C-alpha atoms as one frame of an Amber mdcrd trajectory, in Angstrom:
protein
-116.847 103.011  90.970-114.287 105.372  92.566-114.091 106.541  96.192-112.536
 109.506  98.011-111.326 109.890 101.587-114.085 110.981 103.974-113.209 113.732
 106.470-113.154 112.501 110.099-115.940 114.955 111.067-118.955 115.682 108.844
-121.617 118.321 109.616-125.372 117.564 109.871-124.949 113.818 110.440-123.029
 113.584 107.135-121.127 110.422 108.095-124.306 108.471 108.952-125.859 109.464
 105.657-122.709 108.577 103.757-122.287 105.153 105.380-125.917 104.136 104.972
-126.103 105.559 101.464-123.076 103.453 100.633-124.683 100.444 102.263-127.832
 100.846 100.159-126.065 101.791  96.918-123.452  99.040  96.990-124.046  96.241
  99.464-127.808  96.550  99.369-127.931  95.721  95.670-125.341  92.985  95.720
-122.367  95.157  94.672-119.152  96.041  96.459-119.037  96.224 100.249-118.313
  99.653 101.846-115.921  99.021 104.705-115.384 101.509 107.560-111.843 101.901
 108.739-110.845 102.251 112.389-110.314 106.054 112.061-113.713 106.684 110.516
-112.354 107.013 106.928-113.996 105.073 104.103-111.756 102.197 102.889-111.524
 101.600  99.173-114.153  99.001  98.302-113.170  95.891  96.408-115.758  94.036
  94.393-116.391  90.596  95.838-119.221  88.140  96.133-121.001  88.098  99.508
-123.400  85.606 101.065-126.045  87.809 102.623-127.317  86.734 106.048-131.142
  86.510 106.159-132.969  87.950 109.148-136.349  89.318 110.180-136.726  92.735
 111.909-139.600  93.155 114.389-141.216  95.613 116.819-141.382  94.143 120.316
-143.610  93.762 122.191-146.250  93.030 119.583-148.864  95.050 121.464-149.186
  97.373 124.445-152.168  98.812 126.331-151.861 102.219 128.072-154.109 105.104
 129.161-154.189 108.593 127.655-150.962 110.613 128.291-148.993 107.494 129.333
-146.161 106.130 127.171-145.044 102.707 126.015-141.696 101.648 124.562-141.064
  99.249 121.658-137.698  97.786 120.694-136.687  97.449 117.035-135.175  93.933
 117.100-132.974  92.129 114.538-133.972  88.516 115.118-130.941  86.638 113.608
-127.772  88.754 113.825-124.514  87.254 112.521-121.658  89.712 112.743-123.471
  92.279 114.869-125.384  95.251 113.506-123.133  98.175 112.532-125.490 100.278
 110.373-129.241 100.571 109.993-131.874 102.726 108.293-135.538 102.138 109.198
-138.851 103.981 109.628-141.507 103.410 112.326-144.981 104.858 111.622-148.277
 105.264 113.538-151.233 104.334 111.343-153.677 106.563 113.306-151.807 109.612
 114.725-155.013 110.778 116.412-154.693 107.801 118.796-150.928 107.847 119.488
-147.725 109.651 118.502-143.981 108.931 118.561-142.220 111.155 121.105-138.670
 109.732 121.221-136.302 107.243 119.570-133.068 106.034 121.182-130.505 104.438
 118.861-128.892 101.327 120.446-125.361  99.980 119.925-123.752 103.338 120.824
-123.335 104.732 117.287-121.512 108.078 117.307-123.507 111.330 117.384-121.937
 112.252 114.046-123.085 108.945 112.477-126.649 109.009 113.842-129.692 110.860
 112.472-133.093 110.520 114.186-135.952 112.456 112.531-139.458 112.501 114.111
-142.396 114.027 112.173-143.891 117.154 113.698-147.170 115.377 114.509-145.358
 112.271 115.808-146.848 110.089 113.062-143.486 108.623 112.009-139.771 108.477
 112.850-136.844 107.697 110.543-133.571 106.468 112.077-130.202 106.251 110.305
-127.064 105.130 112.184-123.611 103.753 111.470-120.575 102.530 113.451-122.852
 100.807 115.980-121.364  98.123 118.273-123.924  95.433 119.222-123.942  91.768
 120.235-122.398  89.728 117.463-125.146  87.158 117.116-128.653  86.237 118.068
-131.385  88.722 118.866-130.166  92.385 118.789-132.185  95.495 119.726-131.027
  98.358 117.501-133.387 101.104 118.761-136.061 101.881 121.378-139.156 103.840
 120.248-141.321 105.738 122.788-145.023 106.104 121.870-147.482 108.339 123.796
-151.236 107.696 124.035-153.199 110.761 122.814-156.817 109.568 122.577-158.820
 106.405 123.190-158.523 103.877 120.357-156.214 101.292 118.754-153.573 101.911
 116.084-151.093  99.696 114.243-147.413 100.600 114.397-145.665  99.995 111.042
-141.972  99.159 110.483-140.042  99.435 107.199-136.293  98.735 106.860-134.367
 100.567 104.154-130.906  99.192 104.963-129.277  96.885 107.554-125.615  95.949
 107.763-123.116  94.047 109.932-120.347  95.720 111.919-118.019  94.642 109.081
-120.110  96.551 106.559-121.886  93.568 104.989-125.570  93.810 104.147-128.258
  91.713 105.794-131.023  90.234 103.652-134.126  91.433 105.531-136.589  88.601
 104.923-139.529  90.333 106.626-140.655  92.880 109.183-143.222  92.469 111.955
-145.259  95.501 113.083-147.008  95.995 116.419-150.099  97.693 117.829-151.013
 100.013 120.668-154.321 100.343 122.488-155.049 103.626 124.343-157.757 103.676
 126.975-159.437 106.522 128.817-158.049 106.640 132.387-160.556 105.318 134.953
-162.357 107.766 137.218-160.658 107.977 140.623-162.481 106.634 143.648-164.587
 109.265 145.452-163.218 110.933 148.551-163.601 108.950 151.810-162.749 110.749
 155.077-161.704 108.163 157.719-161.366 109.051 161.445-158.664 107.596 163.698
-156.452 108.326 166.727-159.180 110.078 168.754-157.430 111.846 171.642-159.549
 113.247 174.536-159.488 113.143 178.368-161.497 110.400 180.104-162.609 112.709
 182.952-163.077 116.423 183.546-164.450 118.675 186.286-167.432 120.892 185.507
-166.098 124.209 184.199-162.836 122.743 182.878-161.856 123.379 179.246-160.853
 120.256 177.332-159.021 119.622 174.035-160.037 116.909 171.571-158.157 115.856
 168.420-158.367 113.152 165.765-156.596 112.137 162.566-158.681 112.615 159.358
-157.455 110.656 156.308-158.826 110.834 152.742-158.610 107.204 151.559-160.331
 108.049 148.232-158.878 109.149 144.925-160.313 112.699 144.723-159.861 115.961
 146.620-162.875 116.995 148.730-163.990 119.304 151.538-166.113 118.022 154.454
-167.451 119.409 157.713-165.786 117.564 160.605-167.920 117.697 163.773-167.255
 117.075 167.465-170.418 115.594 168.927-171.301 114.976 172.584-174.344 113.492
 174.305-175.409 111.709 177.445-174.429 108.066 177.556-178.088 107.245 178.220
-179.227 108.919 174.967-177.714 106.313 172.621-176.183 107.118 169.228-174.852
 110.608 168.432-176.400 112.469 165.490-175.891 115.912 163.939-178.060 117.505
 166.660-175.304 116.591 169.146-172.679 118.638 167.230-170.907 121.033 169.613
-168.344 122.507 167.210-167.191 121.849 163.624-164.409 122.626 161.165-164.198
 122.682 157.345-161.401 120.302 156.236-160.048 119.999 152.665-157.893 116.965
 151.802-156.256 115.732 148.602-156.380 112.034 147.789-154.329 109.981 150.336
-153.738 113.138 152.451-154.159 113.225 156.251-154.649 116.048 158.733-155.002
 116.304 162.492-158.167 118.174 163.491-158.003 119.943 166.851-161.019 121.139
 168.861-159.543 123.323 171.615-160.861 124.961 174.810-164.217 123.142 174.852
-166.037 124.490 177.932-167.787 121.940 180.189-169.599 124.521 182.359-172.979
 123.710 180.804-172.728 119.947 181.363-174.288 118.147 184.312-172.171 115.721
 186.268-172.393 112.264 184.711-171.238 110.070 181.817-171.129 111.270 178.183
-170.404 109.708 174.823-168.428 111.926 172.447-166.700 111.567 169.134-165.341
 113.080 165.917-167.570 112.598 162.847-167.075 113.035 159.075-169.601 112.335
 156.307-168.092 108.833 155.974-166.749 107.697 159.340-166.529 108.423 163.068
-164.622 107.439 166.208-166.145 107.759 169.675-165.155 107.522 173.327-166.622
 108.370 176.758-165.882 111.057 179.307-167.037 111.435 182.915-167.930 114.965
 184.043-167.435 115.370 187.806-168.944 118.030 190.059-166.417 120.471 191.553
-165.642 120.141 195.308-167.448 122.469 197.743-165.497 125.703 198.181-164.067
 126.692 201.577-166.096 129.430 203.342-164.538 132.896 202.897-162.489 134.275
 205.759-163.967 137.222 207.565-161.938 140.478 207.291-161.295 141.574 210.888
-160.795 145.190 209.763-162.960 145.784 206.672-162.476 148.846 204.526-165.339
 151.393 204.691-167.588 151.621 201.621-166.330 154.248 199.136-168.162 157.582
 199.001-170.359 158.084 195.933-169.265 160.534 193.226-170.132 164.211 193.775
-169.353 166.769 191.020-168.637 170.279 192.361-168.338 173.330 190.022-165.771
 176.125 190.561-163.573 178.702 188.800-166.227 179.782 186.288-164.490 181.724
 183.477-166.649 183.787 181.051-166.568 187.328 179.555-168.438 190.134 181.396
-169.865 191.538 178.122-170.313 190.703 174.439-171.619 192.326 171.249-174.808
 190.682 169.993-173.827 188.205 167.273-170.385 187.459 168.778-169.468 183.958
 169.977-168.166 183.461 173.516-166.229 180.724 175.354-167.133 179.580 178.901
-165.199 177.141 181.134-165.310 175.825 184.718-163.482 173.273 186.876-165.437
 170.122 187.829-164.105 168.306 190.923-165.277 164.814 191.960-165.284 165.011
 195.761-166.393 161.356 196.071-164.379 158.123 195.904-166.111 156.504 192.905
-165.341 157.306 189.259-168.359 158.688 187.394-169.615 160.495 184.265-172.178
 163.343 184.276-173.754 165.722 181.774-172.593 169.269 182.600-174.913 172.090
 181.390-174.376 175.759 180.503-177.586 177.662 181.329-178.579 181.317 180.745
-181.585 183.189 182.213-183.522 183.694 178.970-186.834 184.802 180.566-185.193
 187.235 182.997-186.915 185.824 186.113-183.646 185.603 188.024-183.552 181.767
 188.047-181.736 179.259 185.805-184.098 176.374 185.017-183.367 173.125 183.172
-185.292 174.438 180.149-182.771 177.295 179.769-179.856 175.039 178.752-177.784
 176.538 175.933-175.121 173.763 175.649-174.070 170.459 177.317-170.867 168.406
 177.633-170.359 164.809 178.878-167.442 164.701 181.337-165.847 161.763 183.202
-163.958 162.450 186.446-162.188 159.871 188.617-162.737 159.986 192.360-160.765
 162.863 193.898-159.757 164.344 190.501-160.617 167.644 188.759-161.370 168.197
 185.047-162.044 171.439 183.133-165.226 171.614 181.061-165.230 173.893 177.968
-168.239 175.422 176.170-166.836 177.036 173.011-168.250 179.411 170.363-171.596
 179.982 172.083-173.698 182.123 169.686-175.281 185.334 171.074-177.207 186.202
 167.894-180.584 185.230 169.412-180.099 187.156 172.693-181.624 190.589 173.294
-179.349 193.421 174.373-179.435 193.340 178.231-177.782 191.761 181.286-178.085
 187.967 181.785-177.364 185.564 184.627-175.604 182.405 183.427-173.860 179.422
 184.988-172.384 175.916 184.796-174.493 173.118 186.389-173.734 169.489 187.405
-176.161 167.023 189.017-174.752 168.081 192.402-173.572 171.733 192.199-173.380
 174.921 190.105-171.582 178.260 189.802-173.062 181.442 188.198-172.027 184.876
 186.904-173.479 187.717 184.757-172.837 188.922 181.197-174.094 192.048 179.390
-175.065 191.693 175.698-174.786 194.989 173.779-176.228 196.093 170.430-173.624
 196.355 167.620-172.742 199.751 166.133-174.896 200.526 163.032-173.210 199.957
 159.664-172.358 203.220 157.856-174.405 203.918 154.729-172.569 202.939 151.522
-170.940 205.820 149.633-172.106 207.010 146.197-169.785 206.009 143.346-170.084
 206.867 139.667-168.300 204.886 136.958-168.134 204.003 133.285-169.274 200.465
 132.429-167.915 198.247 131.007-164.378 198.875 132.252-162.889 198.157 128.783
-163.886 197.423 125.190-161.969 196.161 122.124-163.158 197.355 118.674-161.908
 197.627 115.106-161.123 200.980 113.530-164.417 202.488 112.286-166.512 200.469
 114.760-168.210 201.903 117.874-168.631 200.851 121.497-171.034 202.190 124.150
-170.358 202.887 127.835-172.984 203.581 130.525-172.436 206.214 133.193-173.661
 204.279 136.288-174.433 205.610 139.790-174.039 202.977 142.547-175.898 202.838
 145.923-178.669 205.201 144.858-181.268 206.032 147.539-183.964 208.430 146.286
-183.331 208.126 142.549-181.216 210.507 140.429-183.056 213.713 139.433-180.138
 215.897 138.270-176.543 215.366 137.132-173.603 217.239 135.645-170.562 215.252
 134.449-167.810 215.179 131.829-166.460 212.171 129.874-163.052 212.576 128.179
-160.874 210.509 125.791-157.244 210.339 126.956-155.838 209.916 123.385-158.115
 211.568 120.812-156.019 210.068 117.960-157.156 206.573 118.969-160.891 207.148
 119.607-163.510 209.912 119.815-166.919 210.525 121.399-169.629 210.577 118.731
-172.832 210.578 120.825-174.237 210.836 124.360-177.801 209.833 125.311-179.155
 211.122 128.643-181.106 208.517 130.652-184.036 209.019 133.042-186.074 211.006
 130.436-185.103 214.543 131.465-186.919 217.152 129.319-185.182 218.824 126.386
-185.457 222.182 128.152-183.514 220.848 131.165-180.862 218.878 129.236-177.625
 220.136 127.650-175.144 217.789 125.919-171.962 219.322 124.443-169.402 217.243
 122.487-166.126 218.845 121.389-165.419 219.045 117.660-162.608 216.470 117.812
-164.721 214.175 120.050-162.166 214.304 122.836-164.748 215.125 125.547-168.466
 215.566 126.244-170.211 217.638 128.951-173.670 216.497 130.087-176.064 218.465
 132.281-179.672 217.315 132.975-182.473 217.967 135.502-185.946 216.593 136.275
-184.803 213.040 135.431-186.912 210.085 136.662-184.809 206.942 137.425-185.001
 203.876 139.644-185.229 204.871 143.298-182.410 202.657 144.613-179.476 200.441
 143.678-177.500 200.934 140.461-178.816 203.594 138.046-177.516 204.353 134.505
-177.828 208.119 133.910-176.306 208.289 130.374-174.925 206.202 127.494-171.743
 207.399 125.712-170.832 206.190 122.181-167.094 205.878 121.338-165.784 205.355
 117.769-162.406 203.740 117.028-160.182 205.947 114.840-156.727 204.331 114.816
-154.845 201.407 116.358-154.038 201.937 120.010-155.443 202.068 123.557-156.869
 205.115 125.294-158.215 205.770 128.793-161.719 207.201 129.150-161.979 209.692
 132.031-165.082 210.620 134.100-165.559 213.645 136.373-168.810 214.511 138.225
-169.551 218.177 138.994-173.020 217.656 140.561-175.404 214.770 141.393-178.769
 215.005 143.170-181.818 212.953 144.149-185.221 213.358 142.529-186.232 215.331
 145.676-183.452 217.819 145.015-181.021 216.664 147.700-177.339 216.511 146.804
-175.374 213.245 146.721-171.861 213.080 148.180-169.881 211.301 145.420-167.063
 209.395 147.107-165.426 207.910 143.977-165.483 207.992 140.170-164.020 205.314
 137.870-163.170 205.609 134.197-162.676 202.928 131.537-160.514 202.154 128.490
-160.918 201.391 124.794-158.564 199.398 122.503-158.777 199.901 118.742-157.362
 197.370 116.268-157.215 197.362 112.488-159.089 194.461 110.900-156.564 191.662
 110.229-156.434 189.438 107.187-157.355 185.861 108.194-154.525 183.340 108.424
-154.448 181.015 105.370-155.471 177.412 105.810-152.776 175.042 107.132-153.617
 171.340 107.573-151.466 169.833 110.347-151.388 166.041 110.684-150.475 163.793
 113.624-150.695 159.984 113.587-152.630 158.849 116.672-153.057 155.085 116.213
-152.377 152.050 114.023-153.462 148.405 114.120-149.840 147.293 113.588-148.629
 144.586 113.676-151.000 142.727 111.364-150.807 139.257 109.846-149.890 139.318
 106.168-153.098 139.293 104.140-154.820 141.763 106.515-155.111 145.541 106.036
-152.767 147.966 107.816-154.843 150.830 109.248-153.378 154.227 110.228-155.447
 156.831 112.108-154.446 160.507 112.191-155.776 163.785 113.601-156.134 166.428
 110.839-156.391 170.057 112.087-156.758 173.300 110.100-154.603 175.651 112.190
-155.385 178.562 109.830-158.469 180.807 109.797-159.970 180.090 106.371-161.862
 177.072 105.069-160.006 174.793 102.650-159.964 171.291 101.165-156.932 168.994
 101.142-156.233 165.479  99.859-154.960 163.431 102.802-152.642 160.624 101.627
-151.278 157.531 103.370-148.099 156.137 101.747-146.728 152.784 103.024-144.001
 152.350 100.403-144.235 149.188  98.354-147.519 148.203 100.081-149.308 151.092
  98.326-151.238 154.273  99.131-154.701 155.419 100.206-156.215 158.896 100.216
-159.305 160.876 101.198-160.439 164.462 100.564-161.108 166.543 103.715-162.711
 170.014 104.017-162.194 171.955 107.280-163.074 175.452 108.541-160.433 177.468
 110.361-159.514 175.874 113.742-161.598 172.795 112.845-160.213 169.277 113.259
-161.204 165.736 112.316-159.891 162.175 112.614-159.389 159.988 109.538-158.374
 156.329 109.161-156.743 155.156 105.927-155.549 151.650 105.055-153.510 149.598
 102.628-153.803 145.874 101.957-151.054 143.311 102.591-150.585 139.982 100.832
-148.754 136.751 101.503-145.014 137.470 101.435-145.399 141.084 102.710-144.081
 140.287 106.217-141.671 143.003 107.407-141.414 146.566 108.736-142.549 149.629
 106.752-142.666 153.402 107.195-146.206 154.775 107.002-146.370 158.470 106.038
-149.558 160.526 106.388-149.401 163.862 104.531-151.768 166.786 103.876-149.716
 168.878 101.475-148.910 171.226 104.376-147.583 168.728 106.920-146.338 165.119
 107.185-146.149 162.610 110.038-144.763 159.084 109.954-144.607 155.932 112.040
-143.331 152.378 111.713-145.801 149.581 110.964-145.249 145.897 110.376-146.805
 142.720 109.020-145.982 139.281 110.412-145.956 135.907 108.711-149.136 133.914
 108.959-148.577 131.107 111.471-150.816 128.506 109.905-153.215 127.881 107.067
-156.775 129.062 107.731-159.478 126.552 108.559-161.943 126.303 105.646-165.515
 125.232 106.425-168.906 124.634 104.827-172.432 124.604 106.336-175.217 122.478
 104.739-179.009 122.523 105.436-181.020 119.731 103.773-183.555 116.924 104.209
-182.977 113.640 106.134-181.798 113.103 109.705-178.070 113.139 108.836-175.837
 114.330 105.992-174.804 111.824 103.278-171.342 110.249 103.353-169.507 111.698
 101.499-171.536 114.954 101.716-172.569 115.090  98.058-176.210 116.254  98.049
-176.954 116.371  94.302-179.749 116.305  93.151-181.422 116.810  96.589-182.433
 120.287  97.802-179.702 122.160  99.706-178.759 125.525 101.216-175.004 125.903
 101.825-172.579 128.599 103.059-168.762 128.899 102.950-166.094 130.633 105.035
-162.718 130.326 106.726-160.999 131.299 109.970-159.225 134.289 108.365-162.070
 135.952 106.450-165.105 134.740 108.393-168.242 134.177 106.288-167.398 134.470
 102.585-170.614 133.221 100.902-174.075 133.114 102.549-175.632 131.268 100.879
-173.164 129.784  98.451-175.963 127.574  97.071-179.771 127.575  97.528-181.718
 124.806  95.770-185.445 124.414  96.703-187.156 122.343  94.021-188.674 119.308
  95.756-191.646 119.247  98.155-190.941 117.054 101.120-187.330 118.320 101.071
-186.839 122.144 100.956-189.331 122.932  98.196-192.158 123.703 100.660-189.850
 125.182 103.360-189.627 128.957 103.893-186.110 129.841 105.117-185.975 133.136
 107.049-184.195 135.730 104.857-183.014 132.862 102.590-179.732 132.708 104.499
-178.024 131.411 107.615-177.640 133.461 110.846-174.028 133.583 112.132-173.180
 134.774 115.662-170.277 136.860 114.257-169.896 137.299 110.485-166.170 138.168
 110.839-165.255 135.331 113.227-168.220 132.950 113.581-168.312 130.171 116.164
-171.932 129.059 115.617-174.562 129.161 112.843-178.379 128.933 112.975-181.011
 128.322 110.315-184.641 129.427 110.977-187.466 128.039 108.833-191.202 127.265
 108.549-192.935 124.266 106.855-195.912 125.097 104.612-199.280 124.253 106.215
-199.892 121.354 103.796-196.290 120.143 103.927-195.480 116.490 104.592-193.661
 115.199 107.654-189.931 115.129 107.041-186.522 115.110 108.827-184.266 118.143
 108.352-180.608 118.450 109.379-177.950 121.171 109.709-174.278 120.139 109.481
-170.853 121.817 109.437-167.782 120.352 107.682-164.038 120.994 107.678-162.656
 121.379 104.111-159.090 120.525 102.995-158.834 124.014 101.453-160.991 126.449
  99.491-164.131 124.692  98.219-163.352 122.301  95.361-166.115 120.069  94.002
-163.527 117.368  93.300-162.590 117.280  97.018-166.085 116.701  98.459-165.082
 113.202  99.563-162.294 114.801 101.690-164.696 116.969 103.705-164.865 115.918
 107.370-168.058 116.229 109.427-167.497 118.633 112.367-170.981 119.046 113.936
-174.569 118.189 113.025-178.093 118.305 114.438-181.537 117.375 113.135-185.263
 117.329 113.902-188.595 116.019 112.601-191.161 118.585 111.389-194.658 118.585
 109.861-196.853 121.097 108.028-197.165 124.448 109.823-194.145 123.842 112.112
-191.452 126.477 112.637-187.956 125.334 113.463-184.464 126.437 114.372-181.242
 124.380 114.156-177.791 125.454 115.391-174.324 123.892 115.001-170.745 124.940
 115.807-168.235 126.269 113.240-164.723 124.663 113.029-161.988 126.820 114.629
-158.202 126.965 114.423-156.764 124.470 116.886-159.767 122.101 116.738-158.786
 118.452 116.274
């Protein structure tokens, strides 16, 4: 065997691995000894015979008892060291990792960081320790490591120990003659003692005078092991009445205390006015304890008689509200609002408030009575002061046109004046206007539009009319027809349209129209000739009522027409915009992309909409849209294991494209596979192999939800499932995509025998494999006893990710 120099520093614990590997490969099998030089280099080994020292390695103590979430430490002990322990390689394991787990291992003997490798399994079920260049006691019992174990659940588990290599500080191998394991017992922590509120240090005065306010305090301590809230009461009763109960509670406070916490409760400013002179027992009470004391209430001393004032002040004069300086308009137009004000002076000494009234002589009898109040205001005036009262926006709409007496009144005084209400000037009659309606029209070349000649504010109908309508630009449009309204006779009607349609003159008499309001006297038809816009003019030469009276036309209004050539519709154009995605997804799930598709053209068309996500694949759908129509579409592509990463998703229509970034992430953990079984008997068999008994089963997992329902349905034996009707021949899941519970509903035939039925759910090691039935673990089960004619329903929970 040849050796090479070892570098002083090795990465990733290389030196520890090298030393121990050498120990196992050479010394451990009785070959050459690997010596370690003082500088950390490997010395050339020389073959030689060695007497191996025999020793036992143990875990100490042999057993520990802790509660859940506490830890215990065990030393790995070499029982018979001779030459110290310089290198070691051992594994500690927990037989039942559901009960306890290894959380830490400390290598003893101060081996270097570069010559030490401690590896703890992710679930804490085992720990492997390799170390070299340790410096321990030379002989006797030597602890080479300390292992920390945490209690996870109630139960007992063995702790195993296996030693792969063990060597002296000189590099010689120990002959490990045996190892001794240990055990750990984990118990559920005891329930804490209930809360107990103790009362102490009551502090209160021993005496008080009637009417005094006293303060009482006490210390409240929670001597129990749990937080609680209690009502703390201060009680007081006559000494002759005996014990104090809740009826004697004067005041209380809600107090919340943690275990072993204390708080001073203070009852302040307790008034003794309602207590007779005498002795009283008082105290502070909780639900659990109390502390009491006594207090003497003493009557107050007799007061000294008041001294007589040799020169008393006269009694103040009562308030008296005088009215003055009335301010109001002398006249008003009926319907106007007016403002009235007056000064109110309190000639007394006392402050006071009165209701001040504005009255008006409505019945004209020359007096102002309390039933003629038009408005009121509350006003407060201090003794000797003056305030101004305002009555604003008084409505005169309900007053007749005449002279009125009015005034401002207090309880003590008033001041009056007069106002004249006048009729408003009559509104002038509205003027007659004639116009073309509508004001404008938009037509295509070759199409026509109609305009009415309308008289506004008619009073007496329209019996005769003479007007002209003209087209401002005869190249754009022309008059093709005029229809006289009001049914004038043919003998009294003359309509003349110029040859080029640029104008039309209309004269008619003996027409019969509506008597008032807006009246259409003719309808003019305009045809579009060429692109452009033209004004339509209107002039009225004569207009009269049906009685032959002439109207005074104050205004005429024309109109306009716009002519456009018919345009070819815009071709279809499908614009696309991505609006949403479900990114990121977990590899194995579909990536969904949603987009708004809009036909911005004017003609209907059909396009193939395609989603392209590169190497993940494509999806497409055919869409038909009218012009200016839009729709939303969602397309998707599948991902598989190994597809984690970012991708560009492009949605295209042939006319437009939009893109976005989507991604898939690695799946964090394997899905939980489960099975549900419904069969006879009160409990499932162990292992759950039902053949040849009747059975209905279903399968699923935490990624895909329910995958088979049922996966098996066997009903061949009466007394099992042969005479059982299962509703819909399937299970009912609360959520097919992500179920948390499952129910089976059934009915026993009328002549069916009494039997037990059960429903159970199991956790599977992976997708269902008949050869792995003995590895299925029961998760939840329920059962019931049924007889002929019974209906039943059983429900159990479904295993979830994260369940133990």
